[in-house]
CSV table of C-alpha atoms in Angstrom, one decimal:
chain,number,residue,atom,x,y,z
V,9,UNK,CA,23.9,-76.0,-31.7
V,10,UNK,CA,21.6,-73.3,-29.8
V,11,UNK,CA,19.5,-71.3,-31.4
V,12,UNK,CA,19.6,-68.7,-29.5
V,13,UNK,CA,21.9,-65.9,-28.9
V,14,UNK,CA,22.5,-63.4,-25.7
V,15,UNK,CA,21.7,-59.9,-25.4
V,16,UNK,CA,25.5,-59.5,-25.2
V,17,UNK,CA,26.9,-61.5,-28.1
V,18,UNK,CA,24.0,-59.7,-29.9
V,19,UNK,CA,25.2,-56.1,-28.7
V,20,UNK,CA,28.9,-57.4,-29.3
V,21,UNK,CA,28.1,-57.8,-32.9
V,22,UNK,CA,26.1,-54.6,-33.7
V,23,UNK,CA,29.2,-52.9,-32.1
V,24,UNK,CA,31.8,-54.5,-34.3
V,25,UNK,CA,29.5,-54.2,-37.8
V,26,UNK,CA,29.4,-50.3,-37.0
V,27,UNK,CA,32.8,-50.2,-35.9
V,28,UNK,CA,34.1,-51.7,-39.1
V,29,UNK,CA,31.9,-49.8,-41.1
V,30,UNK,CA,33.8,-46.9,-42.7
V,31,UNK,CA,31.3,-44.8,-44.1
V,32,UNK,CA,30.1,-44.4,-40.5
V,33,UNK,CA,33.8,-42.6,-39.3
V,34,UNK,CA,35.2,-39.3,-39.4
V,35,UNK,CA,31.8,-38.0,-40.9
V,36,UNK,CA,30.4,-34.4,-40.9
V,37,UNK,CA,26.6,-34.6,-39.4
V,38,UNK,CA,24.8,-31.5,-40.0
V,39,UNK,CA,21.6,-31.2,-38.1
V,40,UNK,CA,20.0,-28.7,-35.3
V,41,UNK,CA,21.1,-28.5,-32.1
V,42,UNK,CA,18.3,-29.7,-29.4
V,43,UNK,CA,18.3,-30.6,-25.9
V,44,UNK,CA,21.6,-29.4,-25.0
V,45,UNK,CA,23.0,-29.9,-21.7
V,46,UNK,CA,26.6,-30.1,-19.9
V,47,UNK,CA,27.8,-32.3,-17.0
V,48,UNK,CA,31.2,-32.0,-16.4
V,49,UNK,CA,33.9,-31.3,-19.1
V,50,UNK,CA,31.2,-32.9,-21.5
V,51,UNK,CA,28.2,-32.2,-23.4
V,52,UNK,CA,25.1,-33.6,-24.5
V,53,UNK,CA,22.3,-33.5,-27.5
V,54,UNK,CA,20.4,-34.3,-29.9
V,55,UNK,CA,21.0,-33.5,-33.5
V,56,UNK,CA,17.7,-33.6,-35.8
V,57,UNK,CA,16.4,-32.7,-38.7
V,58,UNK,CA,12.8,-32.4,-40.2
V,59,UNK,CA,12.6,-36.3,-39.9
V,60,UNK,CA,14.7,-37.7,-37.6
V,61,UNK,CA,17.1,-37.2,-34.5
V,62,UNK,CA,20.0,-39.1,-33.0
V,63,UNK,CA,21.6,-38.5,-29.2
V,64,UNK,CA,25.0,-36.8,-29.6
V,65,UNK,CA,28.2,-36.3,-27.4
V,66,UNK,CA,30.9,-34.4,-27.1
V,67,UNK,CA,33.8,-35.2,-25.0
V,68,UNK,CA,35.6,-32.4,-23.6
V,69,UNK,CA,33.5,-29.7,-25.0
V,70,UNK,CA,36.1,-26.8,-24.0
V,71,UNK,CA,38.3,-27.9,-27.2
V,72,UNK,CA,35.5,-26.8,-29.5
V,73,UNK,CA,32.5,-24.9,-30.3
V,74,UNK,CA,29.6,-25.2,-27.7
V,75,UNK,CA,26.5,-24.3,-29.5
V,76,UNK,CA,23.1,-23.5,-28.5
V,77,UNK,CA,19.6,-25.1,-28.8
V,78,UNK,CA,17.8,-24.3,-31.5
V,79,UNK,CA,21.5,-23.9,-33.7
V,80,UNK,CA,22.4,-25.2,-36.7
V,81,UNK,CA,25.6,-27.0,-36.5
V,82,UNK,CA,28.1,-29.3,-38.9
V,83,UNK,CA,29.6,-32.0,-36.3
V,84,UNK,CA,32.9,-33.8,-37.4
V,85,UNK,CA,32.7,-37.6,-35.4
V,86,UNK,CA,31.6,-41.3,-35.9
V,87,UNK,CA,29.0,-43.0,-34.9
V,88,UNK,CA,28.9,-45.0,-31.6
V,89,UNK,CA,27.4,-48.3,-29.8
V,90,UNK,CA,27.3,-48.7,-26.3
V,91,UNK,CA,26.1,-52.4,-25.5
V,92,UNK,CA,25.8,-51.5,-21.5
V,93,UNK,CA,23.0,-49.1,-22.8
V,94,UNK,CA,22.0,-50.5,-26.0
V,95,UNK,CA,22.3,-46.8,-27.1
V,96,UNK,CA,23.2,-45.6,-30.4
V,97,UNK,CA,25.0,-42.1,-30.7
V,98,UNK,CA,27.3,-39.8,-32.6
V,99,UNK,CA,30.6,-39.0,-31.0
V,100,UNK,CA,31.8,-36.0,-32.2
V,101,UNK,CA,35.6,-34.1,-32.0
V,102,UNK,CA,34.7,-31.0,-33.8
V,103,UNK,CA,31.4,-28.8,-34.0
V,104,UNK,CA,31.2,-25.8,-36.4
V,105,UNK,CA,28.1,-23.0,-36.2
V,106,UNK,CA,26.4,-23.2,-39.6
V,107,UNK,CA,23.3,-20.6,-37.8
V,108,UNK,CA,19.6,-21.1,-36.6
V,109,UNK,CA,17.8,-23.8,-37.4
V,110,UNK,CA,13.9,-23.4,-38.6
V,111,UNK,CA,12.3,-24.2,-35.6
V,112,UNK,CA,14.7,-21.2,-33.7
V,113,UNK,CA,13.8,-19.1,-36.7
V,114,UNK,CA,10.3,-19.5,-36.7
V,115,UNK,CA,10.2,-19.0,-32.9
V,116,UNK,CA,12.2,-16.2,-33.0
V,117,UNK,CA,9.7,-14.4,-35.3
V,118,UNK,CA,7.0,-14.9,-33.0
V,119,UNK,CA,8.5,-13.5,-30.4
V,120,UNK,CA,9.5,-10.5,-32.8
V,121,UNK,CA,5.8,-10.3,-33.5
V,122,UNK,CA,4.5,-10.3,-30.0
V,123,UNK,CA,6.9,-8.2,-28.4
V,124,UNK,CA,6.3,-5.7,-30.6
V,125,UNK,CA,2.8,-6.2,-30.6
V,126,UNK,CA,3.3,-5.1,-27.3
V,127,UNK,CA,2.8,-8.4,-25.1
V,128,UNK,CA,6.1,-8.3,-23.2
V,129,UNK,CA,5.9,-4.4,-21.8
V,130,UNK,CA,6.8,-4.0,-18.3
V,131,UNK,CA,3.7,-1.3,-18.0
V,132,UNK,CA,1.4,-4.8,-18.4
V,133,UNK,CA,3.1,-6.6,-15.8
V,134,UNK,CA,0.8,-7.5,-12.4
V,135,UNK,CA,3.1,-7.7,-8.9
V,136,UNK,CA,3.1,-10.5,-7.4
V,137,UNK,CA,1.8,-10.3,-3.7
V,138,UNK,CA,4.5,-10.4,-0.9
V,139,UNK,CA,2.6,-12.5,1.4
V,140,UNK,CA,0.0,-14.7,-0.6
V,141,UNK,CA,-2.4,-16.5,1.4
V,142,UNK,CA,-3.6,-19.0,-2.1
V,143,UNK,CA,-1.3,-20.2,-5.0
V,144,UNK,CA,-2.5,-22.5,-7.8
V,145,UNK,CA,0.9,-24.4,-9.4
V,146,UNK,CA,-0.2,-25.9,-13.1
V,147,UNK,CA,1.9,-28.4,-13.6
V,148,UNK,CA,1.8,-32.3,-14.0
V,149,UNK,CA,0.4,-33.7,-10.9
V,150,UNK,CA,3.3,-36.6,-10.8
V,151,UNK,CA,6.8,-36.3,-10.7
V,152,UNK,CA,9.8,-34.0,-9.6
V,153,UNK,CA,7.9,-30.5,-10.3
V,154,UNK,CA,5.9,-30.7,-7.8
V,155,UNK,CA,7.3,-32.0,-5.3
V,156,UNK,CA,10.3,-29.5,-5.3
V,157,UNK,CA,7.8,-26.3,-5.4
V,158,UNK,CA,5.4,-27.8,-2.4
V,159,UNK,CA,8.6,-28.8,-0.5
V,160,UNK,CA,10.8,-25.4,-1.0
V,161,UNK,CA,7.1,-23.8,0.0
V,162,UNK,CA,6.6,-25.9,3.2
V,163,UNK,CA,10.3,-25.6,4.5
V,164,UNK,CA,9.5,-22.0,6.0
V,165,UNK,CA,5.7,-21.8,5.4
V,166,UNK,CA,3.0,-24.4,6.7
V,167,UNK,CA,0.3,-21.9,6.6
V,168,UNK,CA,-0.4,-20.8,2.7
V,169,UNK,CA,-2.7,-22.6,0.5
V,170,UNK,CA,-1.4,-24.8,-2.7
V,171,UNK,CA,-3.9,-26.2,-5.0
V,172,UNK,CA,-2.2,-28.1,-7.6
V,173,UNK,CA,-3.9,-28.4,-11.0
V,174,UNK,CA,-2.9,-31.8,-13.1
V,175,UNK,CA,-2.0,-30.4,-16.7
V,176,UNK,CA,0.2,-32.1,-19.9
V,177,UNK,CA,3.5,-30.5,-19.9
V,178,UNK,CA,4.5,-32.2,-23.0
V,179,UNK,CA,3.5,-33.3,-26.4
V,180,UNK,CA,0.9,-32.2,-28.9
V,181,UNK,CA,-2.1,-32.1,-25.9
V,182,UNK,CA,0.5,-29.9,-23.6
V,183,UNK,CA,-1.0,-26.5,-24.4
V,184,UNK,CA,-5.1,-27.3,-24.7
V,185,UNK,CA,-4.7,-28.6,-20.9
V,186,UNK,CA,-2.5,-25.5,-19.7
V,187,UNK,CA,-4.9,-22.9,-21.5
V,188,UNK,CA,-8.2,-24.9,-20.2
V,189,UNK,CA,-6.3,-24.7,-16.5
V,190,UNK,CA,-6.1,-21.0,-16.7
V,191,UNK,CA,-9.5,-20.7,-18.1
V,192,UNK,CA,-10.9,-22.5,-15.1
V,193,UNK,CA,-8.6,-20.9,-12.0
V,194,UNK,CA,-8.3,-17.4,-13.2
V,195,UNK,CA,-11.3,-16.5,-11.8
V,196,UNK,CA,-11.1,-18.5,-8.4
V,197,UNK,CA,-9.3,-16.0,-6.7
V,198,UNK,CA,-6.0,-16.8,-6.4
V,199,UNK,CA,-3.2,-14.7,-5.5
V,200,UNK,CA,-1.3,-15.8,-7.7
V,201,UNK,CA,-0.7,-18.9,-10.8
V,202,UNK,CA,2.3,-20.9,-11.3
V,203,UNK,CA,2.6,-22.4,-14.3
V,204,UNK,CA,5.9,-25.1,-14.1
V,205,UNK,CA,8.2,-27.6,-15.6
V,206,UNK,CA,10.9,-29.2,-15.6
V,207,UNK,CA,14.2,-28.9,-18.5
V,208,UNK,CA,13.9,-30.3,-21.7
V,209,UNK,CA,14.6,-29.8,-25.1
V,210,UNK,CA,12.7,-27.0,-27.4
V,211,UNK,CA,10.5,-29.9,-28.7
V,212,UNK,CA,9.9,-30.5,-24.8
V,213,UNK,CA,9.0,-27.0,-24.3
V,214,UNK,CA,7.4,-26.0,-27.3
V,215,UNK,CA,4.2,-25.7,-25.8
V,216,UNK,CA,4.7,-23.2,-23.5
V,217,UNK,CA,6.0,-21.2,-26.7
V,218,UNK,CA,2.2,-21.4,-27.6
V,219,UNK,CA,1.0,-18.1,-29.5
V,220,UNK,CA,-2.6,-18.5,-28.3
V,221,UNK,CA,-1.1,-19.8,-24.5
V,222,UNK,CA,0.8,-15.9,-25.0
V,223,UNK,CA,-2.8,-14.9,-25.6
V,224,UNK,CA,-4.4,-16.5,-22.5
V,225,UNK,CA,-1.5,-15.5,-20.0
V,226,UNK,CA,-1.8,-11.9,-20.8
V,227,UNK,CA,-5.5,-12.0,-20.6
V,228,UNK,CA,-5.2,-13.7,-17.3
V,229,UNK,CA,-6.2,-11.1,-14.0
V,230,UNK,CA,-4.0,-13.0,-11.8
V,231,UNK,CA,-1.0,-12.5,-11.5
V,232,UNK,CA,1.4,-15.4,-13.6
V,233,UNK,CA,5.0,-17.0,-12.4
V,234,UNK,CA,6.1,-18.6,-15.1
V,235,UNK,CA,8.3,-21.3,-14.1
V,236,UNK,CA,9.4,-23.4,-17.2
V,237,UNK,CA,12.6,-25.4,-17.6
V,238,UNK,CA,16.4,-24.2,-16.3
V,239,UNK,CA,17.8,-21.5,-16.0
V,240,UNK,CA,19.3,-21.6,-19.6
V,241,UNK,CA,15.8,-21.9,-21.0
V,242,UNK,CA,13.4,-19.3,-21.8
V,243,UNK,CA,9.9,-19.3,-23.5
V,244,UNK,CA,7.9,-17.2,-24.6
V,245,UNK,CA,5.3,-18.1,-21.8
V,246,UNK,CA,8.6,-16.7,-19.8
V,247,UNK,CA,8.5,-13.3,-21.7
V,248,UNK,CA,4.5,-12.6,-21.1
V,249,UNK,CA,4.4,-13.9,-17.7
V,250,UNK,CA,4.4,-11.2,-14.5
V,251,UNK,CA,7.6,-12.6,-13.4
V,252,UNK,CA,9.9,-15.2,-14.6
V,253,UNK,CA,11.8,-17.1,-12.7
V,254,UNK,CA,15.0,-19.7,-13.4
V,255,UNK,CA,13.6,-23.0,-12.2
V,256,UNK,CA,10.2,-24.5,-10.2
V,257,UNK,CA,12.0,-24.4,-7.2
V,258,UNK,CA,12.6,-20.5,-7.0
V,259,UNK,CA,9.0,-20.1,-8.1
V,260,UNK,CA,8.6,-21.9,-4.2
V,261,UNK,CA,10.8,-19.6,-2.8
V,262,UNK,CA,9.3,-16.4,-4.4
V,263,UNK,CA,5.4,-17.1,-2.9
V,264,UNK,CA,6.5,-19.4,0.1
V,265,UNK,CA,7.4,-16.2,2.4
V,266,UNK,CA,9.3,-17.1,5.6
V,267,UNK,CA,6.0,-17.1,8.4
V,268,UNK,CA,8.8,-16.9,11.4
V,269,UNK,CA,10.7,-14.4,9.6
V,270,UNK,CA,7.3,-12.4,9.4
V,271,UNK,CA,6.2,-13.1,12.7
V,272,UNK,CA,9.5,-11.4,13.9
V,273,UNK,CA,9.2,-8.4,11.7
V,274,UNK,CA,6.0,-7.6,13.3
V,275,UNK,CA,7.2,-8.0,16.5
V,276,UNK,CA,9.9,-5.7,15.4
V,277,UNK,CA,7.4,-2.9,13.5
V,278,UNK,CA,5.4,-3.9,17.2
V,279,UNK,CA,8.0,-2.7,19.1
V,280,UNK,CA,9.1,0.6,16.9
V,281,UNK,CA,5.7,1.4,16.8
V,282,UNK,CA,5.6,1.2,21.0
V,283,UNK,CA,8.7,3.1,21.4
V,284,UNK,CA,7.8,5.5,19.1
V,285,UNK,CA,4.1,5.9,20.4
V,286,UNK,CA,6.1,6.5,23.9
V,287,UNK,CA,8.0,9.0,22.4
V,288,UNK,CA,5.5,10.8,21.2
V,289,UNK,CA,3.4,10.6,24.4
V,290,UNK,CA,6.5,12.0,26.1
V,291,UNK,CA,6.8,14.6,24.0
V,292,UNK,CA,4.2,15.6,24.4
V,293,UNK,CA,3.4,15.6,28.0
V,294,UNK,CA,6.8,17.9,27.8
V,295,UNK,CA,5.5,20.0,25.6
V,296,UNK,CA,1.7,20.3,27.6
V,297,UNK,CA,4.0,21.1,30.7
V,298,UNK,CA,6.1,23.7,28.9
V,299,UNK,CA,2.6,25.1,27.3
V,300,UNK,CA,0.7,25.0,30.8
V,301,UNK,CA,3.7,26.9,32.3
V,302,UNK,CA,4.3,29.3,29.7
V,303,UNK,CA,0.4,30.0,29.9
V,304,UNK,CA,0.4,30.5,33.8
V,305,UNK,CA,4.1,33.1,33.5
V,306,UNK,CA,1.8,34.7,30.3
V,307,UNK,CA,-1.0,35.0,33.3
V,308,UNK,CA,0.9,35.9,35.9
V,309,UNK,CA,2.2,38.8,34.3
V,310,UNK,CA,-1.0,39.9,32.4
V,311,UNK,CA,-2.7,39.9,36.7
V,312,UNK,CA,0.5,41.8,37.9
V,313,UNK,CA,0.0,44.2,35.3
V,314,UNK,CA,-3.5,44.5,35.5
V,315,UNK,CA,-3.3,44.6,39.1
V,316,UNK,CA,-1.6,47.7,39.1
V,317,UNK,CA,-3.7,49.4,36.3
V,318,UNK,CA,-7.0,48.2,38.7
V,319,UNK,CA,-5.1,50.1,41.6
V,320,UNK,CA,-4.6,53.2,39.4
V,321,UNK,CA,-8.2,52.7,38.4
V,322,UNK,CA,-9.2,52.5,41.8
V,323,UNK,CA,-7.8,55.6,42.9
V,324,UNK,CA,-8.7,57.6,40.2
V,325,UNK,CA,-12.6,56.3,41.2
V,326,UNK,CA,-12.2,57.4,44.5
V,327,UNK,CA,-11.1,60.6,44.0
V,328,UNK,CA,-13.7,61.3,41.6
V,329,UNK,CA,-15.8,59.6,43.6
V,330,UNK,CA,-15.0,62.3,46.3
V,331,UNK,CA,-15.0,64.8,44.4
V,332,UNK,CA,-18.7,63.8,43.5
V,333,UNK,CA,-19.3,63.4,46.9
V,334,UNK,CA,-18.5,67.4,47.4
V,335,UNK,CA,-19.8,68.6,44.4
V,336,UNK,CA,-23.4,66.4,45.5
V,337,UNK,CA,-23.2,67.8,49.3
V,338,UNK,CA,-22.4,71.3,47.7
V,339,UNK,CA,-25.6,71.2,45.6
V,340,UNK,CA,-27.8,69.0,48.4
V,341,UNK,CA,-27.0,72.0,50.6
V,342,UNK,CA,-28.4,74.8,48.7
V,343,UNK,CA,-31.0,72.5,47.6
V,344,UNK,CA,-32.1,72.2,51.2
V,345,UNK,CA,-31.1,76.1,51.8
V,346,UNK,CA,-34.2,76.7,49.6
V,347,UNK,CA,-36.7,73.9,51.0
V,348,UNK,CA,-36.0,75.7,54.8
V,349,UNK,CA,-36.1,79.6,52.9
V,350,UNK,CA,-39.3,78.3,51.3
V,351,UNK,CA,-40.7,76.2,54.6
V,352,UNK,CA,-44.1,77.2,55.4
V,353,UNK,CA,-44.1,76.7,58.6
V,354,UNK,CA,-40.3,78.5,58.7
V,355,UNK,CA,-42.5,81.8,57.4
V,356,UNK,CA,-44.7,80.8,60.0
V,357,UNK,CA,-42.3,81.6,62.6
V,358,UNK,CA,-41.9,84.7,61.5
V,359,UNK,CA,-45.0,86.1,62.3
V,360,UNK,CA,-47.0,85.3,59.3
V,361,UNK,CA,-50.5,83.3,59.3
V,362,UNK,CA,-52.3,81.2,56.4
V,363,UNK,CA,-55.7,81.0,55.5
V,364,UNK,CA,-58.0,78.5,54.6
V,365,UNK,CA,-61.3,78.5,53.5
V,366,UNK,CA,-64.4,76.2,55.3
V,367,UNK,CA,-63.5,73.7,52.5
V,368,UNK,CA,-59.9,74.1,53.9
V,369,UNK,CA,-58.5,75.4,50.5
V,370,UNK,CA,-56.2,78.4,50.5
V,371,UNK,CA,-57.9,81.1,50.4
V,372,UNK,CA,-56.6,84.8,50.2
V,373,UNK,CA,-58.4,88.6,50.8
V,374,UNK,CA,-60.2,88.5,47.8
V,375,UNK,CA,-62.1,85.0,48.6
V,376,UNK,CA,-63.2,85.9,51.9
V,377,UNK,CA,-66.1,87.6,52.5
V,378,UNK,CA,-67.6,88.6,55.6
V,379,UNK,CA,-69.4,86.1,57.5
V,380,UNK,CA,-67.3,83.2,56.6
V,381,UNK,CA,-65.8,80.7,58.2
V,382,UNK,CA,-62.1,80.4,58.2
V,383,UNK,CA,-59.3,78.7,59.3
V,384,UNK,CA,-56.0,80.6,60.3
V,385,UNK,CA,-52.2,78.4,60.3
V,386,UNK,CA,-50.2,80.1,62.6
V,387,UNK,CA,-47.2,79.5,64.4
V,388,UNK,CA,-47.8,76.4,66.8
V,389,UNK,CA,-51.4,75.5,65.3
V,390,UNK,CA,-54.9,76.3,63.7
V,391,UNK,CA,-57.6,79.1,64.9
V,392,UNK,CA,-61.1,78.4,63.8
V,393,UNK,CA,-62.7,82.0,62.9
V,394,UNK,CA,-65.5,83.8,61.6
V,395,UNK,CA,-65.0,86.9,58.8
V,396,UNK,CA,-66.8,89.9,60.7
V,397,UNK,CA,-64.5,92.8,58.2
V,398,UNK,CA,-62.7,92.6,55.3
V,399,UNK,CA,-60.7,95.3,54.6
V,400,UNK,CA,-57.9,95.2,51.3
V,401,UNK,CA,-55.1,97.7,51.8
V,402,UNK,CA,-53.7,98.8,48.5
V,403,UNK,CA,-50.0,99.0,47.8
């Protein structure tokens, strides 16, 4: 006889000790919810408690309660082998709510803490640049994450900068490696950090729910994407982050702007601008013409109207300029009326004489005395002359 068995005869016989095992059918499991996901008509979990967990499904879901992670839950089912899989797991038919397990509790009262500790005000929130030229994505360096966030990116940008940084996503050395990351790019000067994961459970996210990685994000000057789990899944690293969005991927799409789509906008904005700056240059070429025009019609009527106030002026110069004219000729006239009356040599002509002395000043009767010389003026010249009388006549 052989002694040894095969994987499947051992499988075979696990399955048919639990399937004859009644204690282990139509039980009531009571446990939190973790983990939960949905493909199809069906769901999937994990039920756990403070010291142990076991994978859970429920086969057409829509027939019963659906709960939530983190929930409290009493499942009606029996337990389950599937050799294929070697996997042990609770079938259940029926799940009733019983509430919030501890772990949701406790996390809800941080969040009630923080919140109102004001770590999650919009007023505190940084924007995220439209057209980033650096990103840093904290994530782990290997696997899916990644690759979907540096792919979504490169699809319509080739020209922005990714630096990856390698952190823990998971486990009890997640959050040390994710706040030491932020410590040391923060002040690199990025545009902006993604910090990213994929789905999990709330034990798989639990240390982005990190009071002191709350701490770190807020104090961080760059601006944060948190990009944790699904879509269904929020953390508290969610709640503190400048914007939040549903998955990795759309974290890619958020900072990898499209550079063609860009590129044509300019154009575009080019092109407006041109038009616009022709615009405006015919305008106002329009309005120089209608200026210049209006100036010259101003001018033209200011000359014609001047024109005829310079002819009246002109006129009204030349007649008083005439009548100057007279009024000098008038006055030159009797001036030289009394120049000719007064003309020596005029009196002269009439018969008088003047004298002069030797010295040749004038000299009159009582001057001369006899046996002087003297000069006489008379009509058409000079006599030379000697005083032999003087005689005065009295009037």
């Amino acid at each position: 006889m052989s002694d040894y068995i095969s994987v499947s005869l051992l499988t075979g016989y696990i399955k048919n000790i639990l399937g004859q095992e009644e204690l282990l059918h139509n039980i009531k499991l009571v446990g939190e919810v973790s983990g939960i996901r949905c493909s199809g008509p069906h769901a999937y979990f994990a039920l756990k408690d403070e010291n142990a967990k076991i994978d859970c499904n429920c086969f057409s879901y829509s027939k019963t309660y659906l709960p939530k992670n983190g929930e409290s839950v009493c499942l009606h089912g029996s337990i389950d082998f599937y050799p294929p899989g070697g996997k042990l797991s609770f079938n259940c038919k029926k799940i009733e709510p019983l509430g919030q397990g501890l772990l949701a509790i406790q996390l809800q009262e941080l969040k009630s803490k923080l919140e109102k500790a004001g770590y999650f005000d919009e007023k505190h929130k940084k924007p995220i640049p439209k057209y980033p030229n650096k990103v840093c994505v904290i994530t782990a360096k290997t696997g899916a994450v990644i690759r979907d966030i540096v792919t979504t990116i490169r699809k319509k940008n080739q020209i922005l900068n990714i630096d990856v940084v390698d952190v823990r996503v998971q486990g009890q050395f997640a959050e040390n490696t994710i706040i030491a990351a932020l410590d040391m790019v923060d002040c690199l000067g990025y545009d902006a950090i993604i910090i990213a994961r994929g789905g999990g459970s709330m034990e798989d996210l639990m240390p982005f729910n990190s009071e002191r990685l709350v701490y770190k994000i807020f104090d961080c000057k760059t601006p944060i994407i948190s990009a944790v789990g699904h879509e269904t899944d929020f953390t508290l690293c969610d709640f503190v982050a400048d914007r939040r969005v549903p998955t990795p991927t759309s974290s890619g799409e958020l900072v990898g702007y499209d550079v063609e789509e860009l590129k044509n906008t300019l154009l575009a904005y080019c092109d407006l601008f041109k038009k616009q700056l022709y615009n405006k240059q015919d305008n106002a070429t329009s309005q120089l013409v209608y200026s210049m025009k209006a100036i010259i019609s101003g001018l033209n009527f200011k000359i014609a109207t001047n024109e005829g106030k310079v002819r009246e002026l002109a006129i009204n110069l030349a007649s008083i300029f005439k009548m100057k004219s007279v009024e000098c000729e008038h006055k030159v006239s009797k001036i030289m009326a009394r120049i000719d009356a007064n003309n020596p040599i005029r009196i002269l002509g009439q018969g008088y004489s003047k004298l002069y002395d030797k010295n040749g000043l004038s000299a009159d009767i009582d001057s001369i005395k006899i046996g002087d010389d003297i000069k006489v003026l008379t009509n058409g010249g000079k006599i030379d002359a000697s005083v032999t009388n003087v005689t005065k006549i009295k009037g």
